[in-house]
Coordinates of C-alpha atoms and ligand atoms in Angstrom, one line a residue:
X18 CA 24.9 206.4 24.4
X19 CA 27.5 207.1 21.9
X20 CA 26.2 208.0 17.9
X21 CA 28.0 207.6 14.6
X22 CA 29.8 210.9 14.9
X23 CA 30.9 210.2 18.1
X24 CA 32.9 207.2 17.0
X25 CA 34.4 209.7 14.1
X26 CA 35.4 211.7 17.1
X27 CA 36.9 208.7 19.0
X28 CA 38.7 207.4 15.9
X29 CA 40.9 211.0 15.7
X30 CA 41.6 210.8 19.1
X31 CA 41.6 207.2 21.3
X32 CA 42.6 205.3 17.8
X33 CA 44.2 208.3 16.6
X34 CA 47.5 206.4 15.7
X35 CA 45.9 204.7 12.9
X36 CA 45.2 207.9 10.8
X37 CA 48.7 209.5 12.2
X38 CA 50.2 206.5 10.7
X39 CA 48.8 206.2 7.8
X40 CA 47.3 202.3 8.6
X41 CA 44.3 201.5 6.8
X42 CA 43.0 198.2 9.7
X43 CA 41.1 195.4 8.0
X44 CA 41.7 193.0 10.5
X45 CA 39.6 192.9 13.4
X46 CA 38.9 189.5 13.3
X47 CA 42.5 188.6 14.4
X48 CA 42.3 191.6 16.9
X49 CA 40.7 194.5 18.1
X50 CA 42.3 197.7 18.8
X51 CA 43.2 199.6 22.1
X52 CA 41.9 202.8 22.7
X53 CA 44.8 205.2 24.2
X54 CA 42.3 205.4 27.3
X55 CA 42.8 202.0 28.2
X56 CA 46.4 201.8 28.3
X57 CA 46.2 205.0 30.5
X58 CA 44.1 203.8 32.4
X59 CA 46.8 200.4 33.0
X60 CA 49.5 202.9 33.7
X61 CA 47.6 205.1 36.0
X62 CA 46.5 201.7 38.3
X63 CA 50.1 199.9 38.4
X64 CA 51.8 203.0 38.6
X65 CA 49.8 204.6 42.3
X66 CA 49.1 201.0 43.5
X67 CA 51.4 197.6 44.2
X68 CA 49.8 194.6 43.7
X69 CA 51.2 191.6 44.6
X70 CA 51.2 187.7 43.9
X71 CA 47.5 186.7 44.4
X72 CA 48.4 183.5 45.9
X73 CA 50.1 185.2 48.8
X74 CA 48.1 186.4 52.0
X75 CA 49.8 189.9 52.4
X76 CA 48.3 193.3 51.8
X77 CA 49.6 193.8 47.8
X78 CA 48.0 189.9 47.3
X79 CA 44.7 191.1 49.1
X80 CA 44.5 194.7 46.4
X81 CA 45.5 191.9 43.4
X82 CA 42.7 189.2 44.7
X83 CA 40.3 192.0 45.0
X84 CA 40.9 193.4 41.5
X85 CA 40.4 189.4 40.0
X86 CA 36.9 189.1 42.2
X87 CA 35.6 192.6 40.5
X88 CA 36.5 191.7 37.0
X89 CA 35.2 187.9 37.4
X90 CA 32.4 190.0 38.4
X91 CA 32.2 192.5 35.5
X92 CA 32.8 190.0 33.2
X93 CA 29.8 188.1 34.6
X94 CA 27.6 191.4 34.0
X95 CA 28.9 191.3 30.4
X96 CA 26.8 188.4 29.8
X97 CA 24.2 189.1 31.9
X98 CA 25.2 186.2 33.8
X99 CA 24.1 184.8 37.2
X100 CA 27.0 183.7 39.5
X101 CA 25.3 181.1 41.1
X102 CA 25.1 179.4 37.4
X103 CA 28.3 181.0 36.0
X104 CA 31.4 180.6 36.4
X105 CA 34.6 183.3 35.3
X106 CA 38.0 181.4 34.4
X107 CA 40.7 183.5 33.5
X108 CA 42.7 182.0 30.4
X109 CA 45.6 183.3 28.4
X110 CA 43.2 183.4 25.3
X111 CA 39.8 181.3 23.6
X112 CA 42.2 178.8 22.4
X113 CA 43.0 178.4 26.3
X114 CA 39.6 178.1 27.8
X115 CA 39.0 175.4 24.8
X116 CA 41.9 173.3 25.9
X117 CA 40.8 173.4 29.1
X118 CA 37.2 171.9 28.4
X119 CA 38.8 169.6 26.0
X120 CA 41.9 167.9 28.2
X121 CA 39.5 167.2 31.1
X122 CA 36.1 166.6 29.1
X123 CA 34.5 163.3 30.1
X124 CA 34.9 161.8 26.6
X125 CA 34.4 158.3 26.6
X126 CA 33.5 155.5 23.4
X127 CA 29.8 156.6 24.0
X128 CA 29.9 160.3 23.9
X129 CA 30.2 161.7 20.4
X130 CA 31.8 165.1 20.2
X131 CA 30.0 167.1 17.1
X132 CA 31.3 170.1 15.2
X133 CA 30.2 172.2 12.5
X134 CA 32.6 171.9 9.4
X135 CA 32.9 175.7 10.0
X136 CA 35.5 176.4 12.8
X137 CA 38.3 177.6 14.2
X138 CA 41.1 174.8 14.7
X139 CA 41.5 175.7 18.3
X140 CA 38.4 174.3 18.1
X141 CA 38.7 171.1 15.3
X142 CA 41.6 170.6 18.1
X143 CA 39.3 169.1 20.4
X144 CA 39.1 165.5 18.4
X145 CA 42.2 165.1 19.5
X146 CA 41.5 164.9 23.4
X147 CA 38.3 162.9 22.1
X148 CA 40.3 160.2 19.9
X149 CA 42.6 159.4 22.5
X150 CA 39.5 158.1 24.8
X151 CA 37.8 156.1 21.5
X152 CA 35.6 159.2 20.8
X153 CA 34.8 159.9 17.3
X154 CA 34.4 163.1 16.0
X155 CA 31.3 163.9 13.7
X156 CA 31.6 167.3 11.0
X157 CA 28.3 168.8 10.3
X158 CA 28.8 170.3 6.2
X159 CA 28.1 173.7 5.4
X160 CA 26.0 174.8 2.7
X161 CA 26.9 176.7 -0.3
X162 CA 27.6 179.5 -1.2
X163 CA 25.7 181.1 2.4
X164 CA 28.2 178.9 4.3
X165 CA 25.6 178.5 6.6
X166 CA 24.6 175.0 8.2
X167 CA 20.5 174.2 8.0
X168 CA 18.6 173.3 11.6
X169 CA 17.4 170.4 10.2
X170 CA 21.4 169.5 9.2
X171 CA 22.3 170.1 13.2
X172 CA 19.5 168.4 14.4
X173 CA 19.7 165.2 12.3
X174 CA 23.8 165.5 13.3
X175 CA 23.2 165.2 16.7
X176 CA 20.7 163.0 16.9
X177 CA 22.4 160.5 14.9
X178 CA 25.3 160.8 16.8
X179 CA 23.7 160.3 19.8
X180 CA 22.0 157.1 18.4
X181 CA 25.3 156.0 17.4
X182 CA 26.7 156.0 21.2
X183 CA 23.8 154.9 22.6
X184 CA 24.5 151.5 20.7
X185 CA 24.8 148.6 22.6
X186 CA 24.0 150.1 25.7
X187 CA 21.3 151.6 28.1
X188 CA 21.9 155.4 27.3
X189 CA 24.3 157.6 25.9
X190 CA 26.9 159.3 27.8
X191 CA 26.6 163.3 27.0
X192 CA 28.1 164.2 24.0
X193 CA 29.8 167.9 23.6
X194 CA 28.4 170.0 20.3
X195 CA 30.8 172.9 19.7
X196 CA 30.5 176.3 17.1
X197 CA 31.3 179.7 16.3
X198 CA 28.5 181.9 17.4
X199 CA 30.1 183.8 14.6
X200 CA 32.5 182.1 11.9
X201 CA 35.9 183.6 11.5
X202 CA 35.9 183.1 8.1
X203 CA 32.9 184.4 6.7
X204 CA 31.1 186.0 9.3
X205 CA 28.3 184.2 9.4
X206 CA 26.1 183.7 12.5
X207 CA 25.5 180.5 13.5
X208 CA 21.9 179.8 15.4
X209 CA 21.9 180.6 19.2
X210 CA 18.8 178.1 19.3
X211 CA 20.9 175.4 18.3
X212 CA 22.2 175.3 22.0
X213 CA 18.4 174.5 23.3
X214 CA 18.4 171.6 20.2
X215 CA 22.1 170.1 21.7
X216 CA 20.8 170.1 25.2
X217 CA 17.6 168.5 24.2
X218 CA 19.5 165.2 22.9
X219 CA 21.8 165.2 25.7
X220 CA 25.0 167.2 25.1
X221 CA 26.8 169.6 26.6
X222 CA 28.1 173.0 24.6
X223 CA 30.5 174.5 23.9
X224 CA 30.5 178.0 22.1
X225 CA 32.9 179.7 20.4
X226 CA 32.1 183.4 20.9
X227 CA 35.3 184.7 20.3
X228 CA 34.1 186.9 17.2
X229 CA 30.7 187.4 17.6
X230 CA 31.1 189.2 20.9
X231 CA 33.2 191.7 19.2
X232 CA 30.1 193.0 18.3
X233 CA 27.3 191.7 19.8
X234 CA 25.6 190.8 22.9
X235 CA 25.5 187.9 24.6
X236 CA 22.8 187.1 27.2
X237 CA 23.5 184.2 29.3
X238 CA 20.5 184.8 31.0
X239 CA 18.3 183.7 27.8
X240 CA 20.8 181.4 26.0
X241 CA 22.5 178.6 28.8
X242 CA 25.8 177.3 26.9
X243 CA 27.8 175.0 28.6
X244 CA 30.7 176.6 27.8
X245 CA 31.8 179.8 26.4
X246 CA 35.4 180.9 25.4
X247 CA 36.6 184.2 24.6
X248 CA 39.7 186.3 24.0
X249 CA 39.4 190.1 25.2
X250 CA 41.7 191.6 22.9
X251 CA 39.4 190.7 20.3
X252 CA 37.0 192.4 22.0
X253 CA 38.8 195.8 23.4
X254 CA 42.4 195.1 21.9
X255 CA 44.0 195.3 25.6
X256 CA 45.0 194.0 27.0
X257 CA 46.3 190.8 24.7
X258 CA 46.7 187.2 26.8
X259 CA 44.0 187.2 28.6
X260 CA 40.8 185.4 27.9
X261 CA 38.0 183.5 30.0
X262 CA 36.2 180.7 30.0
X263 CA 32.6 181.1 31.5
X264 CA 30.9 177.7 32.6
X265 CA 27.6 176.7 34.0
X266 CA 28.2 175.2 37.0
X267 CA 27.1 172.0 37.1
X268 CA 28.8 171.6 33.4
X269 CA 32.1 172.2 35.2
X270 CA 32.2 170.3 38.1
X271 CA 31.3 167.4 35.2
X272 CA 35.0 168.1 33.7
X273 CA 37.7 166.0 35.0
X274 CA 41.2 167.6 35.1
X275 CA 44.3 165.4 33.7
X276 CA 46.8 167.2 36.3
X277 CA 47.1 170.1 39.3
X278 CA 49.1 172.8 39.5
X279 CA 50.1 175.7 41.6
X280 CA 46.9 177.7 42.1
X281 CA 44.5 174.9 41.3
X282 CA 44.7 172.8 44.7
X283 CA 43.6 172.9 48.1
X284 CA 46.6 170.5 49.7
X285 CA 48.9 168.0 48.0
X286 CA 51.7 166.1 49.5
X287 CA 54.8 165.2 47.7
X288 CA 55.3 161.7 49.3
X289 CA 51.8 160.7 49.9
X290 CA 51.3 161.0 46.7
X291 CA 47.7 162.6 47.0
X292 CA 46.1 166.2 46.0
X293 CA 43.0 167.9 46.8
X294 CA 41.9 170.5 44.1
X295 CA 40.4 173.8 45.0
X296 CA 36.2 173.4 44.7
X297 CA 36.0 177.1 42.9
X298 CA 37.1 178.0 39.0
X299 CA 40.6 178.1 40.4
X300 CA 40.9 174.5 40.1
X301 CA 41.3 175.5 36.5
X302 CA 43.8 178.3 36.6
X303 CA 47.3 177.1 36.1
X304 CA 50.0 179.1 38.1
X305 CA 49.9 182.4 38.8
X306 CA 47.1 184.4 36.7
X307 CA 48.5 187.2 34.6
X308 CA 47.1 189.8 37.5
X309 CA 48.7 193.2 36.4
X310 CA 46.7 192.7 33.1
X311 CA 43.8 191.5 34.3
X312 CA 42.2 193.9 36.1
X313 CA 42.5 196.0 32.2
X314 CA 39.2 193.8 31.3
X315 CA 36.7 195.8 33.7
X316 CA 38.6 198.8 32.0
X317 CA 37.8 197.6 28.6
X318 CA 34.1 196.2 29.4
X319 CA 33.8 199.9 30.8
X320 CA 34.9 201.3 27.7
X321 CA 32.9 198.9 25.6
X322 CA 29.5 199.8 28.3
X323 CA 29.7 203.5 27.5
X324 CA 30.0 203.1 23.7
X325 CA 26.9 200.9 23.4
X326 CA 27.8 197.6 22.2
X327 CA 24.2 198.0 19.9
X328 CA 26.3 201.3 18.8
X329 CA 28.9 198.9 17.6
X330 CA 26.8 196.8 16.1
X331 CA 25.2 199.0 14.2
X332 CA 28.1 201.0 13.0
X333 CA 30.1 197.3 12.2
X334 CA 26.8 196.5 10.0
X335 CA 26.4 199.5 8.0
X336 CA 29.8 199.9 7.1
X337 CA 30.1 196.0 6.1
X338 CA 27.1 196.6 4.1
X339 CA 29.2 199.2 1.9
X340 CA 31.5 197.1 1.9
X341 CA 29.5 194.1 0.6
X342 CA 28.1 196.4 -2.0
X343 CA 31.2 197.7 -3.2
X344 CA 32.6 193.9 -3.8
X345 CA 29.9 193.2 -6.3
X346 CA 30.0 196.5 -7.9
X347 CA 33.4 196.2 -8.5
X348 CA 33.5 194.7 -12.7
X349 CA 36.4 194.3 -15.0
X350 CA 36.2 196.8 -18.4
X351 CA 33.9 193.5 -19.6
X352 CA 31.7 193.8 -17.0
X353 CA 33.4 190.3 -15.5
X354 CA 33.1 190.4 -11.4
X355 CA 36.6 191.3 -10.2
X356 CA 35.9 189.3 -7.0
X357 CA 34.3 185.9 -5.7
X358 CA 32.6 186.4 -2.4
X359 CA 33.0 183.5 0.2
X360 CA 29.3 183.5 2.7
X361 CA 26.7 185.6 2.3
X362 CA 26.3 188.8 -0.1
X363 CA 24.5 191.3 3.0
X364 CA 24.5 192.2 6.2
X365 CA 21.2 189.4 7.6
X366 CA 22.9 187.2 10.2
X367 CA 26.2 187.8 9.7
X368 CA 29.0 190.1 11.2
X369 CA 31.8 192.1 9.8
X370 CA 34.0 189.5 8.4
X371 CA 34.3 189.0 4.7
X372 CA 35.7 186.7 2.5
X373 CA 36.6 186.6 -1.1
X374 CA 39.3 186.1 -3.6
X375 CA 40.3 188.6 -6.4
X376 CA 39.4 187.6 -9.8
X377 CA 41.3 188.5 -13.6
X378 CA 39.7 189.7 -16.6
X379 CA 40.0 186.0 -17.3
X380 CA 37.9 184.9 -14.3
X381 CA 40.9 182.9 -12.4
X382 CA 41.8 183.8 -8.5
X383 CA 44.2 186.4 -7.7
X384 CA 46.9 184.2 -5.6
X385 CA 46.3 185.4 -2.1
X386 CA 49.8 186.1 -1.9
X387 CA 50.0 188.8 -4.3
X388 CA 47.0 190.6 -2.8
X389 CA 48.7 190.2 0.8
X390 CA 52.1 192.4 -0.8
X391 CA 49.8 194.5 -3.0
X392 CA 47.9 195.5 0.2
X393 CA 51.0 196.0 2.3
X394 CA 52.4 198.3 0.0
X395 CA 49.8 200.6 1.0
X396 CA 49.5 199.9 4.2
X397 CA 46.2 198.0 4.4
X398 CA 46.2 195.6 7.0
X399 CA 44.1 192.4 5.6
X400 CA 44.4 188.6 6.8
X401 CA 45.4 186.1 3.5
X402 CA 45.1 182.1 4.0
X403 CA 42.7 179.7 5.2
X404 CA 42.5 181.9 8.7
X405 CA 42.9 178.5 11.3
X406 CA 39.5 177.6 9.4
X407 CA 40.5 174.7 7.4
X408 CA 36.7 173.4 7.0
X409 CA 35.4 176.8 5.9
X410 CA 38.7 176.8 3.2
X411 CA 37.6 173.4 2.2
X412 CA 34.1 173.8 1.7
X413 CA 35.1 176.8 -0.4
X414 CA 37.5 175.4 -2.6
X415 CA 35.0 172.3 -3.3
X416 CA 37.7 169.4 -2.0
X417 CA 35.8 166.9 -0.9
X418 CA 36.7 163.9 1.2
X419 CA 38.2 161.6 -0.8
X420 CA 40.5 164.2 -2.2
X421 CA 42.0 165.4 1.7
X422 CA 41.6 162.0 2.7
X423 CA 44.2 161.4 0.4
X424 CA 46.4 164.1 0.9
X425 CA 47.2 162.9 4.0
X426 CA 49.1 159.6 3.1
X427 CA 50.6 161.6 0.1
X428 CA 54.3 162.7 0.8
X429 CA 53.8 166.3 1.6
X430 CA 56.9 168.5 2.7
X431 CA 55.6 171.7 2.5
X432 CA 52.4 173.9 2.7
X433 CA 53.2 174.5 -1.4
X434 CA 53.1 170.8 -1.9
X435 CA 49.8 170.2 -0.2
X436 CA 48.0 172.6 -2.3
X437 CA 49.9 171.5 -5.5
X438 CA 48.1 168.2 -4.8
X439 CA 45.3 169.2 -3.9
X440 CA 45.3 171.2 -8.1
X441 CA 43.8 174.5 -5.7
X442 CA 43.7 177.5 -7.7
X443 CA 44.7 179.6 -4.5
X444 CA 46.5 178.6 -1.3
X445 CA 43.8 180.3 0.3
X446 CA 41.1 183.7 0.5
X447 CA 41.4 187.0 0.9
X448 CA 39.4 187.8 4.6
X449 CA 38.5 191.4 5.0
X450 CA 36.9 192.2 8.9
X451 CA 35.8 195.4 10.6
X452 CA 35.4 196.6 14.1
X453 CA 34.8 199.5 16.6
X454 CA 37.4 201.8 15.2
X455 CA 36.7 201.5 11.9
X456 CA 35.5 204.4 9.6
X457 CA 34.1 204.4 5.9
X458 CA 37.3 205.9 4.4
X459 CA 38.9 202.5 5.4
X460 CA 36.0 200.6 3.2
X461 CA 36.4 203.6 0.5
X462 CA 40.3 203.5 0.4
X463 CA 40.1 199.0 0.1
X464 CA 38.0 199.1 -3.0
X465 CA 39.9 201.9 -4.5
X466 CA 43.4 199.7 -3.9
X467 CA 41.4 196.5 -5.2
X468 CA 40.0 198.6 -8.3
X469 CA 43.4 200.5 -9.2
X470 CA 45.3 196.9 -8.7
X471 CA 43.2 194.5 -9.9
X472 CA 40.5 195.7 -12.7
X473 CA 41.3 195.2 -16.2
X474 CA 44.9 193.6 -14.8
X475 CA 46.6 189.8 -14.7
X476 CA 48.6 190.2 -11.9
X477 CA 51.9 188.1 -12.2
X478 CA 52.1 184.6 -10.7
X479 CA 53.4 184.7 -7.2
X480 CA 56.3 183.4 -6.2
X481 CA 56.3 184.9 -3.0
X482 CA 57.2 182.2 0.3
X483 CA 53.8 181.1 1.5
X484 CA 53.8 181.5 5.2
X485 CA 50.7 179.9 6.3
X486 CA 50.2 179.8 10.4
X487 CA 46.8 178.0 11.0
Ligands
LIG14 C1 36.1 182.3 16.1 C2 37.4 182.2 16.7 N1 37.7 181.2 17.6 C3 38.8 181.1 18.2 C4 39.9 181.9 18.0 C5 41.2 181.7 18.7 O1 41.5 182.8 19.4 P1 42.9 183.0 20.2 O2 43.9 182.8 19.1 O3 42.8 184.4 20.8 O4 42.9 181.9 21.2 C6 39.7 182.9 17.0 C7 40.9 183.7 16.6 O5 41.0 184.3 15.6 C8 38.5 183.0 16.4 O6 38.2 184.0 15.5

């Protein structure tokens, strides 16, 4: 098992390009980083092998299909999975493996689909595919400041919403309840225990554990989600466009797909009209799978394995700890905080995602904008905006219903419009995240830029474009 000075040691060398280049990485959240290992590894495997279209019968398809069948089953180890419960889907990221539960999910008038206010919109996306079959789509609030959601608030959720289908007729059809294990926005973890609640009124889950398995383990063995979507770059940083989606069994041969596909079918004629899909998880993978990158996910699992994911857990948690300490020690020459902290102020049941806006001497938000070219200039590499969490940003911000109900029938051209009439002090937070690669000068060297920039200073209004992707 790998110890603190042993990531120092692999932060010179596998990640040694970010000291060699001067990058200070804040943003793990939006993507983990390779280690040089990996991508040798990549070369050395295409570069003595050929490995061929898996969908052919030939000896480079039979190397490729033998490859996908190992890292379906590493991935299965990951999670301590069973394969007679779980299945592997290869995806091109979590926003894939979410589309895929949500185009073919059995929604119907009777079967509420529930999320917590707090997630990612490839996530909040899913009302969509639930609207168009008379589904309505029920937000569970967070609290604040924790930006955490109460048992009690899930349960009652669910329950109502379950109630609500059932009316009218003899029983409810399932309902799907999906939410970040862990939120991108502020970190928090959400209850694993809220999957046993969900099943227990009838619904299916779905969870996001794009960022909490950055850093944590996942036992599918204990906990029996529904669904689970993840993106491996997140995880390893390499290779990027490839994700999975891991379904119990039974929860997948529930979904019903809206079309086939090259890949996904057993026979299909052209004239008769007719197709017969494949009875395994290729049913769900369109086309040809992204097999010369695939195989790079055992690699990275490997690499993860013999670090200790506890190992990066632990190191993750004591350095956001610093960090979280160094936020509220950080005081204008009046002793004003320099910074407003979005989710909770230490390290119990959260990860290494932090949230915040800069504050002036006169207690009003830094524009996010200004911190995102102020950080730039020495190359820190943070995330600025609402971060695809437009729940989270609202909750936040205090806008209420009314208020974005309203906004939508407004003209609105532009992003700067929206927020004009919304009256937000900021067009959005300042999101700070950490990972495997990380080291305490990179904490040290943030709250020296944000004490040198910001303390004792009004920075100048922004008029900087506002480039917001959510
Ligand atoms: C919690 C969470 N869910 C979903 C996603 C979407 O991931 P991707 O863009 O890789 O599909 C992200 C990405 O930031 C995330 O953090």
């Amino acid at each position: 098992m790998f110890d603190q000075r042993t990531l120092t040691h692999l932060r010179a060398t596998e990640y040694g390009y970010l000291d060699e280049n001067h990058h200070v990485y804040l943003d793990y959240a939006g993507a983990g980083l390779p280690a040089r290992f990996q991508l040798a590894m990549q070369a050395e495997r295409i570069t003595s092998g050929c490995y061929g279209n898996p969908h052919s019968e030939n000896p480079t398809s039979t190397a490729t299909e033998e490859l996908l069948v190992r890292t379906r089953r590493a991935v299965l180890r990951f999670f301590n999975a069973d394969p007679e419960q779980y299945a592997v889907i290869f995806t091109p990221n979590a926003t894939g493996a979410m589309r895929l539960v949500g185009e073919a999910y059995p929604f119907d008038p009777r079967s509420p689909l529930v999320l917590t206010t707090d997630n990612h919109n490839s996530v909040n996306g899913l009302r969509e595919y639930a609207k168009a079959q008379g589904t309505g789509t029920v937000y569970i609030p967070l609290d604040t400041p924790g930006l955490r959601v109460s048992d009690q608030a899930v349960h009652t959720a669910l329950a109502q919403a379950a109630r609500n289908g059932r009316a009218g007729t003899e029983r409810a059809a399932r309902g799907l309840f999906a939410y970040p294990a862990q939120s991108n926005f502020s970190g928090v973890w959400h209850p694993l225990e809220w999957i046993d609640t969900a099943h227990s009124l009838g619904y299916d889950v779905l969870l996001d554990a794009a960022a909490y398995v950055t850093t944590n383990r996942l036992d599918l063995a204990v906990l029996q989600p529904d669904f689970v979507a993840v993106s491996w770059y997140k995880v390893f940083g390499y290779p990027t466009g490839v994700g999975c989606l891991i379904a119990r069994r039974p929860a997948l041969a529930r979904l019903r797909r809206p079309w086939f596909a090259g890949g996904t079918i057993q026979m299909a004629s052209a004239q008769g009209q007719w197709h017969r899909m494949t009875d395994d998880e290729s049913a769900f993978e369109d086309g040809t799978l992204n097999f010369l990158s695939i195989p790079d996910v055992e690699v990275g699992l490997d690499w993860i394995r013999g670090i200790g994911i506890d190992t990066v857990h632990d190191h993750v948690t004591a350095l956001t700890g610093r960090l979280l300490t160094g936020l509220a020690e950080l005081r204008h020459g009046s002793g004003a905080p320099m910074v407003r902290l979005y989710g909770p102020a230490d390290t119990e049941r959260r990860g290494g995602t932090v949230a915040m806006n800069f504050l002036d001497p006169q207690g009003r938000i830094v524009d996010e904008r200004v911190v995102a070219r102020d950080a730039a200039a020495r190359t820190i590499s943070l995330r600025t905006g609402c971060f695809c969490n437009p729940g989270a940003g609202e909750t936040v911000f205090g806008l209420g219903h009314s208020v974005l109900r309203r906004a939508a029938h407004d003209r609105l051209d532009t992003v700067d419009d929206y927020l004009a009439d919304l009256e937000l002090p900021s067009g959005g937070a300042v999101r700070v995240s950490l990972g495997l690669a990380s080291h305490l000068d990179d904490v040290e060297t943030f709250l020296e830029f944000a004490a040198e920039t910001y303390r004792d200073r009004i920075p100048e209004a922004a008029t900087l474009p506002r480039r917001l992707r959510c």
